[in-house]
Amino acid sequence: MTLAAITAAASHLDIARPAESELTSSEEAAQYIADGCLVDGPAQRVGLEMEGHCFDPVDPHRRPGWDEITGVIDALSPLPGGSAVTVEPGGAIELSGRPEDGVLTAIEAMHNDQSVLRQTLAEQGLGLVFLGTDPLRPPRRINPGARYRAMEEFFAAGQSPEAGAAMMTSTASVQVNVDAGPQTDWAARVRLAHALGPTMIAITANSPMLGGEFTGWQSSRQRVWGQMDSARCGPILGASGDDPGADWARYALKAPVMMVHNPEAVPLTHYVSFADWADGSARLCDRRPTLADLDYHLTTLFPPVRPRQWLEIRYLDSTPDQYWPAIAFTLTTLLDDPAAADAAAAAVEPVATAWDNAARLGLADRRLHAAALSCVAIAADRAPAGLTDAMQQLIANVERARCPGDGFCDQVIDNGIAATVSQLAQGEL
């Protein structure tokens, strides 16, 4: 679909119309997507989402079951920072923090909520391990939700079934959500969020093992995502990156439909783009799509930077307490502080598309190492006193070209994988 078609069609589309409204064309769907993908306003609010793999420290090879994990969560008192608690397909537990005024408030709220959750899990004999991939157990879904059953079937029928299973059940991340900012800055902001990706992946790589094996990659999580269909998991930027709304619309309409609610989730095991469904060249469940179908389709797309009115930064490995506050501060500062953003854009320009090198080599890549040194120095100059120690530790790691996963590897070599995971789950490392 051409940019002209997107911008010319349905220019006065009422995006507040009922969700059951039927779409009549891909052009109408494109305008709906482009009109609603970002919200104009100041770059102020920050939300954090943290995932940790749930383990039984006594038997780290065992995957705790659905009832076991949800029983603990159901017994939780409301968390002090107001985070929502959910369970991922493989049993990882996610804390989704509220949008806060600034990254420091978001960090404090997430830290407090994590402490309560981990204490409650410990009382029930469970613990969390903050790594980008499950280092020990084979992939297995425990979440019985219809969405995840359908997702599992969709990936099993595709060209990357092993990567799909690992993505669903064996990966964990730190997600940073930031306001879209002023509309005049959207293109530059979205380009920078993408350009920072390889450097931040190299800085935060924390998944050298998957399913009991060293993979040879610093970020096995990013490797898994790189093996997925790029139409669903690749970057959204077009050739110029000058119009994020049009880029997101093109991406979303080209992507294959994963499932249709009719009313249960019905997985698709053959390729049908949402554009073909909207245009009527394909009929799914014997009907045309509605706005609700389009909204749901957007939730099944997993690019490294996803516009959801705000920007979701989705490319960071899950990391433990000694790393994630400094990482969240660094990324947010490089995006939200205008002078820092300009300096960071220049620093990462040579490695702005080096996604695979970042995942495989991390900071051993000399160009990524140089970009990382510049980025952490830019952020450290703006760090408040409360983050001085964390930023200094991050800088020291980067100077030595060490990723968070290097320390984990050292422990595995010294103590073995099961013992290391057990100690991590008990908070002893």
Tab-separated table of N, CA and C in Angstrom, residues 301-423:
chain	number	residue	atom	x	y	z
A	301	LEU	N	1.166	-8.139	17.600
A	301	LEU	CA	2.378	-7.733	16.893
A	301	LEU	C	3.424	-7.344	17.920
A	302	PHE	N	4.660	-7.792	17.722
A	302	PHE	CA	5.681	-7.651	18.754
A	302	PHE	C	6.974	-7.024	18.225
A	303	PRO	N	6.908	-5.845	17.615
A	303	PRO	CA	8.145	-5.199	17.172
A	303	PRO	C	8.966	-4.726	18.370
A	304	PRO	N	10.242	-4.452	18.178
A	304	PRO	CA	11.074	-4.014	19.305
A	304	PRO	C	10.659	-2.668	19.882
A	305	VAL	N	10.047	-1.822	19.062
A	305	VAL	CA	9.450	-0.565	19.531
A	305	VAL	C	8.021	-0.551	19.005
A	306	ARG	N	7.051	-0.552	19.922
A	306	ARG	CA	5.644	-0.647	19.515
A	306	ARG	C	4.891	0.598	19.936
A	307	PRO	N	4.214	1.287	18.990
A	307	PRO	CA	3.395	2.445	19.355
A	307	PRO	C	2.038	2.008	19.888
A	308	ARG	N	1.731	2.417	21.107
A	308	ARG	CA	0.446	2.091	21.722
A	308	ARG	C	-0.184	3.371	22.290
A	309	GLN	N	-0.128	4.464	21.537
A	309	GLN	CA	-0.376	5.836	21.961
A	309	GLN	C	0.885	6.388	22.627
A	310	TRP	N	1.536	5.583	23.423
A	310	TRP	CA	2.882	5.852	23.930
A	310	TRP	C	3.843	4.920	23.178
A	311	LEU	N	5.122	4.903	23.548
A	311	LEU	CA	6.087	4.002	22.943
A	311	LEU	C	6.475	2.920	23.936
A	312	GLU	N	6.334	1.678	23.514
A	312	GLU	CA	6.804	0.531	24.295
A	312	GLU	C	8.190	0.132	23.779
A	313	ILE	N	9.185	0.184	24.654
A	313	ILE	CA	10.538	-0.253	24.295
A	313	ILE	C	10.694	-1.674	24.802
A	314	ARG	N	10.801	-2.634	23.878
A	314	ARG	CA	10.600	-4.030	24.208
A	314	ARG	C	11.868	-4.888	24.032
A	315	TYR	N	13.040	-4.273	23.852
A	315	TYR	CA	14.200	-5.055	23.443
A	315	TYR	C	15.210	-5.339	24.554
A	316	LEU	N	14.893	-5.060	25.801
A	316	LEU	CA	15.843	-5.244	26.895
A	316	LEU	C	15.655	-6.604	27.576
A	317	ASP	N	16.763	-7.306	27.811
A	317	ASP	CA	16.711	-8.532	28.611
A	317	ASP	C	16.306	-8.203	30.052
A	318	SER	N	15.613	-9.130	30.686
A	318	SER	CA	15.362	-9.023	32.120
A	318	SER	C	16.695	-9.063	32.863
A	319	THR	N	16.843	-8.171	33.840
A	319	THR	CA	18.083	-8.092	34.627
A	319	THR	C	17.747	-7.910	36.098
A	320	PRO	N	18.648	-8.307	37.006
A	320	PRO	CA	18.388	-8.201	38.449
A	320	PRO	C	18.562	-6.778	38.965
A	321	ASP	N	18.368	-6.639	40.273
A	321	ASP	CA	18.320	-5.316	40.910
A	321	ASP	C	19.572	-4.485	40.712
A	322	GLN	N	20.723	-5.118	40.628
A	322	GLN	CA	21.943	-4.322	40.518
A	322	GLN	C	22.089	-3.655	39.156
A	323	TYR	N	21.209	-4.019	38.204
A	323	TYR	CA	21.317	-3.452	36.859
A	323	TYR	C	20.101	-2.643	36.411
A	324	TRP	N	18.886	-3.177	36.609
A	324	TRP	CA	17.756	-2.599	35.884
A	324	TRP	C	17.459	-1.142	36.220
A	325	PRO	N	17.630	-0.655	37.469
A	325	PRO	CA	17.343	0.773	37.680
A	325	PRO	C	18.245	1.684	36.847
A	326	ALA	N	19.545	1.365	36.775
A	326	ALA	CA	20.459	2.172	35.973
A	326	ALA	C	20.140	2.048	34.488
A	327	ILE	N	19.738	0.861	34.059
A	327	ILE	CA	19.388	0.657	32.654
A	327	ILE	C	18.136	1.456	32.299
A	328	ALA	N	17.109	1.390	33.152
A	328	ALA	CA	15.883	2.143	32.889
A	328	ALA	C	16.155	3.644	32.859
A	329	PHE	N	16.996	4.110	33.787
A	329	PHE	CA	17.337	5.536	33.812
A	329	PHE	C	18.102	5.926	32.551
A	330	THR	N	19.058	5.101	32.144
A	330	THR	CA	19.855	5.414	30.962
A	330	THR	C	18.992	5.529	29.724
A	331	LEU	N	18.167	4.531	29.470
A	331	LEU	CA	17.348	4.541	28.256
A	331	LEU	C	16.377	5.713	28.260
A	332	THR	N	15.710	5.945	29.381
A	332	THR	CA	14.741	7.034	29.445
A	332	THR	C	15.415	8.389	29.272
A	333	THR	N	16.565	8.573	29.884
A	333	THR	CA	17.292	9.837	29.753
A	333	THR	C	17.705	10.083	28.314
A	334	LEU	N	18.179	9.057	27.644
A	334	LEU	CA	18.623	9.216	26.262
A	334	LEU	C	17.467	9.529	25.328
A	335	LEU	N	16.253	9.183	25.710
A	335	LEU	CA	15.083	9.498	24.900
A	335	LEU	C	14.430	10.821	25.283
A	336	ASP	N	14.377	11.131	26.582
A	336	ASP	CA	13.552	12.238	27.058
A	336	ASP	C	14.303	13.550	27.234
A	337	ASP	N	15.606	13.498	27.480
A	337	ASP	CA	16.392	14.719	27.645
A	337	ASP	C	16.869	15.168	26.258
A	338	PRO	N	16.454	16.351	25.773
A	338	PRO	CA	16.764	16.741	24.393
A	338	PRO	C	18.255	16.743	24.074
A	339	ALA	N	19.073	17.302	24.965
A	339	ALA	CA	20.511	17.333	24.699
A	339	ALA	C	21.101	15.929	24.721
A	340	ALA	N	20.649	15.103	25.671
A	340	ALA	CA	21.120	13.719	25.729
A	340	ALA	C	20.698	12.954	24.488
A	341	ALA	N	19.484	13.205	24.002
A	341	ALA	CA	18.994	12.515	22.808
A	341	ALA	C	19.851	12.849	21.592
A	342	ASP	N	20.205	14.121	21.431
A	342	ASP	CA	21.049	14.504	20.299
A	342	ASP	C	22.410	13.826	20.371
A	343	ALA	N	23.004	13.818	21.570
A	343	ALA	CA	24.312	13.196	21.729
A	343	ALA	C	24.235	11.691	21.507
A	344	ALA	N	23.177	11.061	22.024
A	344	ALA	CA	23.021	9.612	21.860
A	344	ALA	C	22.800	9.238	20.402
A	345	ALA	N	22.014	10.029	19.683
A	345	ALA	CA	21.767	9.741	18.269
A	345	ALA	C	23.066	9.713	17.486
A	346	ALA	N	23.959	10.651	17.783
A	346	ALA	CA	25.251	10.665	17.104
A	346	ALA	C	26.111	9.469	17.513
A	347	ALA	N	26.056	9.103	18.780
A	347	ALA	CA	26.900	8.013	19.282
A	347	ALA	C	26.517	6.664	18.697
A	348	VAL	N	25.213	6.415	18.523
A	348	VAL	CA	24.763	5.086	18.088
A	348	VAL	C	24.562	4.983	16.590
A	349	GLU	N	24.712	6.081	15.868
A	349	GLU	CA	24.442	6.053	14.425
A	349	GLU	C	25.220	4.964	13.696
A	350	PRO	N	26.513	4.717	14.025
A	350	PRO	CA	27.242	3.669	13.286
A	350	PRO	C	26.731	2.254	13.532
A	351	VAL	N	25.981	2.035	14.610
A	351	VAL	CA	25.525	0.679	14.943
A	351	VAL	C	24.003	0.623	15.052
A	352	ALA	N	23.321	1.540	14.404
A	352	ALA	CA	21.874	1.664	14.585
A	352	ALA	C	21.094	0.458	14.082
A	353	THR	N	21.681	-0.354	13.214
A	353	THR	CA	20.974	-1.529	12.692
A	353	THR	C	21.705	-2.833	13.026
A	354	ALA	N	22.636	-2.792	13.975
A	354	ALA	CA	23.462	-3.972	14.280
A	354	ALA	C	22.779	-4.882	15.300
A	355	TRP	N	21.532	-5.250	15.056
A	355	TRP	CA	20.758	-6.041	16.011
A	355	TRP	C	21.393	-7.410	16.265
A	356	ASP	N	21.778	-8.115	15.202
A	356	ASP	CA	22.325	-9.462	15.379
A	356	ASP	C	23.695	-9.434	16.058
A	357	ASN	N	24.536	-8.489	15.674
A	357	ASN	CA	25.841	-8.386	16.329
A	357	ASN	C	25.686	-8.104	17.815
A	358	ALA	N	24.745	-7.249	18.153
A	358	ALA	CA	24.518	-6.924	19.563
A	358	ALA	C	24.104	-8.162	20.340
A	359	ALA	N	23.206	-8.954	19.763
A	359	ALA	CA	22.733	-10.149	20.458
A	359	ALA	C	23.814	-11.214	20.548
A	360	ARG	N	24.601	-11.362	19.510
A	360	ARG	CA	25.607	-12.437	19.483
A	360	ARG	C	26.860	-12.063	20.266
A	361	LEU	N	27.372	-10.858	20.047
A	361	LEU	CA	28.666	-10.463	20.604
A	361	LEU	C	28.571	-9.553	21.803
A	362	GLY	N	27.461	-8.847	21.951
A	362	GLY	CA	27.352	-7.883	23.033
A	362	GLY	C	28.428	-6.816	22.921
A	363	LEU	N	29.046	-6.494	24.036
A	363	LEU	CA	30.053	-5.428	24.071
A	363	LEU	C	31.407	-5.875	23.552
A	364	ALA	N	31.543	-7.121	23.125
A	364	ALA	CA	32.778	-7.553	22.488
A	364	ALA	C	32.924	-6.955	21.095
A	365	ASP	N	31.837	-6.476	20.519
A	365	ASP	CA	31.894	-5.749	19.253
A	365	ASP	C	32.425	-4.347	19.540
A	366	ARG	N	33.536	-3.974	18.911
A	366	ARG	CA	34.205	-2.720	19.282
A	366	ARG	C	33.349	-1.496	18.975
A	367	ARG	N	32.563	-1.538	17.911
A	367	ARG	CA	31.721	-0.373	17.598
A	367	ARG	C	30.579	-0.243	18.599
A	368	LEU	N	29.996	-1.366	18.976
A	368	LEU	CA	28.952	-1.329	19.995
A	368	LEU	C	29.529	-0.904	21.339
A	369	HIS	N	30.750	-1.355	21.631
A	369	HIS	CA	31.392	-0.971	22.877
A	369	HIS	C	31.607	0.543	22.930
A	370	ALA	N	32.055	1.124	21.837
A	370	ALA	CA	32.270	2.573	21.791
A	370	ALA	C	30.957	3.322	21.970
A	371	ALA	N	29.901	2.858	21.310
A	371	ALA	CA	28.597	3.506	21.454
A	371	ALA	C	28.076	3.377	22.878
A	372	ALA	N	28.269	2.203	23.477
A	372	ALA	CA	27.805	1.980	24.846
A	372	ALA	C	28.532	2.879	25.829
A	373	LEU	N	29.844	3.022	25.681
A	373	LEU	CA	30.601	3.915	26.560
A	373	LEU	C	30.060	5.336	26.494
A	374	SER	N	29.773	5.807	25.287
A	374	SER	CA	29.236	7.154	25.136
A	374	SER	C	27.862	7.275	25.785
A	375	CYS	N	27.011	6.284	25.576
A	375	CYS	CA	25.636	6.374	26.077
A	375	CYS	C	25.574	6.371	27.604
A	376	VAL	N	26.330	5.483	28.245
A	376	VAL	CA	26.266	5.443	29.709
A	376	VAL	C	26.908	6.685	30.313
A	377	ALA	N	27.911	7.243	29.644
A	377	ALA	CA	28.515	8.482	30.145
A	377	ALA	C	27.539	9.644	30.041
A	378	ILE	N	26.798	9.709	28.948
A	378	ILE	CA	25.786	10.764	28.780
A	378	ILE	C	24.752	10.678	29.898
A	379	ALA	N	24.267	9.470	30.165
A	379	ALA	CA	23.253	9.299	31.212
A	379	ALA	C	23.831	9.569	32.596
A	380	ALA	N	25.047	9.102	32.855
A	380	ALA	CA	25.641	9.269	34.186
A	380	ALA	C	25.798	10.739	34.546
A	381	ASP	N	26.066	11.577	33.574
A	381	ASP	CA	26.206	13.014	33.833
A	381	ASP	C	24.906	13.636	34.342
A	382	ARG	N	23.790	12.963	34.128
A	382	ARG	CA	22.484	13.481	34.502
A	382	ARG	C	21.842	12.691	35.631
A	383	ALA	N	22.558	11.713	36.176
A	383	ALA	CA	21.992	10.840	37.208
A	383	ALA	C	21.924	11.554	38.550
A	384	PRO	N	20.822	11.399	39.290
A	384	PRO	CA	20.726	11.978	40.630
A	384	PRO	C	21.569	11.193	41.629
A	385	ALA	N	21.743	11.759	42.796
A	385	ALA	CA	22.603	11.132	43.805
A	385	ALA	C	22.158	9.720	44.144
A	386	GLY	N	20.846	9.486	44.168
A	386	GLY	CA	20.345	8.171	44.546
A	386	GLY	C	20.710	7.069	43.583
A	387	LEU	N	21.105	7.416	42.364
A	387	LEU	CA	21.472	6.404	41.378
A	387	LEU	C	22.972	6.393	41.086
A	388	THR	N	23.739	7.163	41.840
A	388	THR	CA	25.171	7.268	41.548
A	388	THR	C	25.860	5.915	41.590
A	389	ASP	N	25.619	5.146	42.642
A	389	ASP	CA	26.295	3.848	42.768
A	389	ASP	C	25.897	2.905	41.635
A	390	ALA	N	24.599	2.864	41.318
A	390	ALA	CA	24.130	1.968	40.258
A	390	ALA	C	24.717	2.369	38.907
A	391	MET	N	24.774	3.662	38.638
A	391	MET	CA	25.340	4.117	37.371
A	391	MET	C	26.829	3.841	37.308
A	392	GLN	N	27.534	4.012	38.412
A	392	GLN	CA	28.968	3.736	38.418
A	392	GLN	C	29.251	2.254	38.171
A	393	GLN	N	28.404	1.378	38.724
A	393	GLN	CA	28.583	-0.049	38.480
A	393	GLN	C	28.325	-0.370	37.013
A	394	LEU	N	27.282	0.253	36.439
A	394	LEU	CA	26.989	0.014	35.027
A	394	LEU	C	28.146	0.497	34.156
A	395	ILE	N	28.676	1.682	34.462
A	395	ILE	CA	29.806	2.203	33.694
A	395	ILE	C	31.014	1.279	33.817
A	396	ALA	N	31.288	0.798	35.024
A	396	ALA	CA	32.432	-0.098	35.225
A	396	ALA	C	32.286	-1.364	34.390
A	397	ASN	N	31.073	-1.913	34.339
A	397	ASN	CA	30.831	-3.097	33.516
A	397	ASN	C	31.080	-2.799	32.045
A	398	VAL	N	30.521	-1.678	31.580
A	398	VAL	CA	30.667	-1.333	30.171
A	398	VAL	C	32.134	-1.085	29.834
A	399	GLU	N	32.857	-0.415	30.709
A	399	GLU	CA	34.280	-0.161	30.447
A	399	GLU	C	35.052	-1.464	30.273
A	400	ARG	N	34.656	-2.491	31.020
A	400	ARG	CA	35.327	-3.792	30.915
A	400	ARG	C	34.696	-4.679	29.846
A	401	ALA	N	33.744	-4.108	29.113
A	401	ALA	CA	33.036	-4.840	28.051
A	401	ALA	C	32.330	-6.073	28.604
A	402	ARG	N	31.782	-5.953	29.803
A	402	ARG	CA	31.054	-7.057	30.424
A	402	ARG	C	29.556	-6.772	30.419
A	403	CYS	N	28.799	-7.769	29.989
A	403	CYS	CA	27.344	-7.717	30.033
A	403	CYS	C	26.869	-8.336	31.347
A	404	PRO	N	25.615	-8.071	31.764
A	404	PRO	CA	25.109	-8.728	32.974
A	404	PRO	C	25.217	-10.247	32.930
A	405	GLY	N	25.037	-10.831	31.739
A	405	GLY	CA	25.099	-12.276	31.628
A	405	GLY	C	26.470	-12.869	31.884
A	406	ASP	N	27.531	-12.054	31.810
A	406	ASP	CA	28.872	-12.580	32.065
A	406	ASP	C	29.025	-13.034	33.514
A	407	GLY	N	28.445	-12.271	34.440
A	407	GLY	CA	28.499	-12.678	35.838
A	407	GLY	C	27.741	-13.967	36.077
A	408	PHE	N	26.606	-14.127	35.396
A	408	PHE	CA	25.845	-15.368	35.493
A	408	PHE	C	26.675	-16.539	34.978
A	409	CYS	N	27.352	-16.354	33.849
A	409	CYS	CA	28.200	-17.425	33.312
A	409	CYS	C	29.287	-17.822	34.303
A	410	ASP	N	29.891	-16.840	34.942
A	410	ASP	CA	30.929	-17.140	35.933
A	410	ASP	C	30.385	-18.039	37.038
A	411	GLN	N	29.175	-17.730	37.510
A	411	GLN	CA	28.570	-18.524	38.583
A	411	GLN	C	28.252	-19.935	38.111
A	412	VAL	N	27.768	-20.072	36.886
A	412	VAL	CA	27.439	-21.395	36.350
A	412	VAL	C	28.705	-22.246	36.237
A	413	ILE	N	29.783	-21.649	35.766
A	413	ILE	CA	31.045	-22.390	35.622
A	413	ILE	C	31.558	-22.832	36.989
A	414	ASP	N	31.388	-21.967	37.984
A	414	ASP	CA	31.894	-22.296	39.324
A	414	ASP	C	31.003	-23.291	40.062
A	415	ASN	N	29.669	-23.126	39.934
A	415	ASN	CA	28.731	-23.856	40.805
A	415	ASN	C	27.808	-24.821	40.082
A	416	GLY	N	27.731	-24.744	38.750
A	416	GLY	CA	26.764	-25.548	38.021
A	416	GLY	C	25.481	-24.782	37.796
A	417	ILE	N	24.743	-25.160	36.760
A	417	ILE	CA	23.558	-24.397	36.373
A	417	ILE	C	22.437	-24.524	37.390
A	418	ALA	N	22.136	-25.736	37.879
A	418	ALA	CA	21.013	-25.905	38.805
A	418	ALA	C	21.269	-25.168	40.113
A	419	ALA	N	22.477	-25.276	40.638
A	419	ALA	CA	22.791	-24.595	41.896
A	419	ALA	C	22.736	-23.081	41.729
A	420	THR	N	23.202	-22.576	40.599
A	420	THR	CA	23.170	-21.134	40.359
A	420	THR	C	21.742	-20.626	40.277
A	421	VAL	N	20.893	-21.335	39.544
A	421	VAL	CA	19.488	-20.926	39.429
A	421	VAL	C	18.819	-20.965	40.796
A	422	SER	N	19.104	-22.002	41.576
A	422	SER	CA	18.517	-22.099	42.905
A	422	SER	C	18.919	-20.915	43.781
A	423	GLN	N	20.198	-20.553	43.732
A	423	GLN	CA	20.652	-19.410	44.534
A	423	GLN	C	20.039	-18.101	44.058
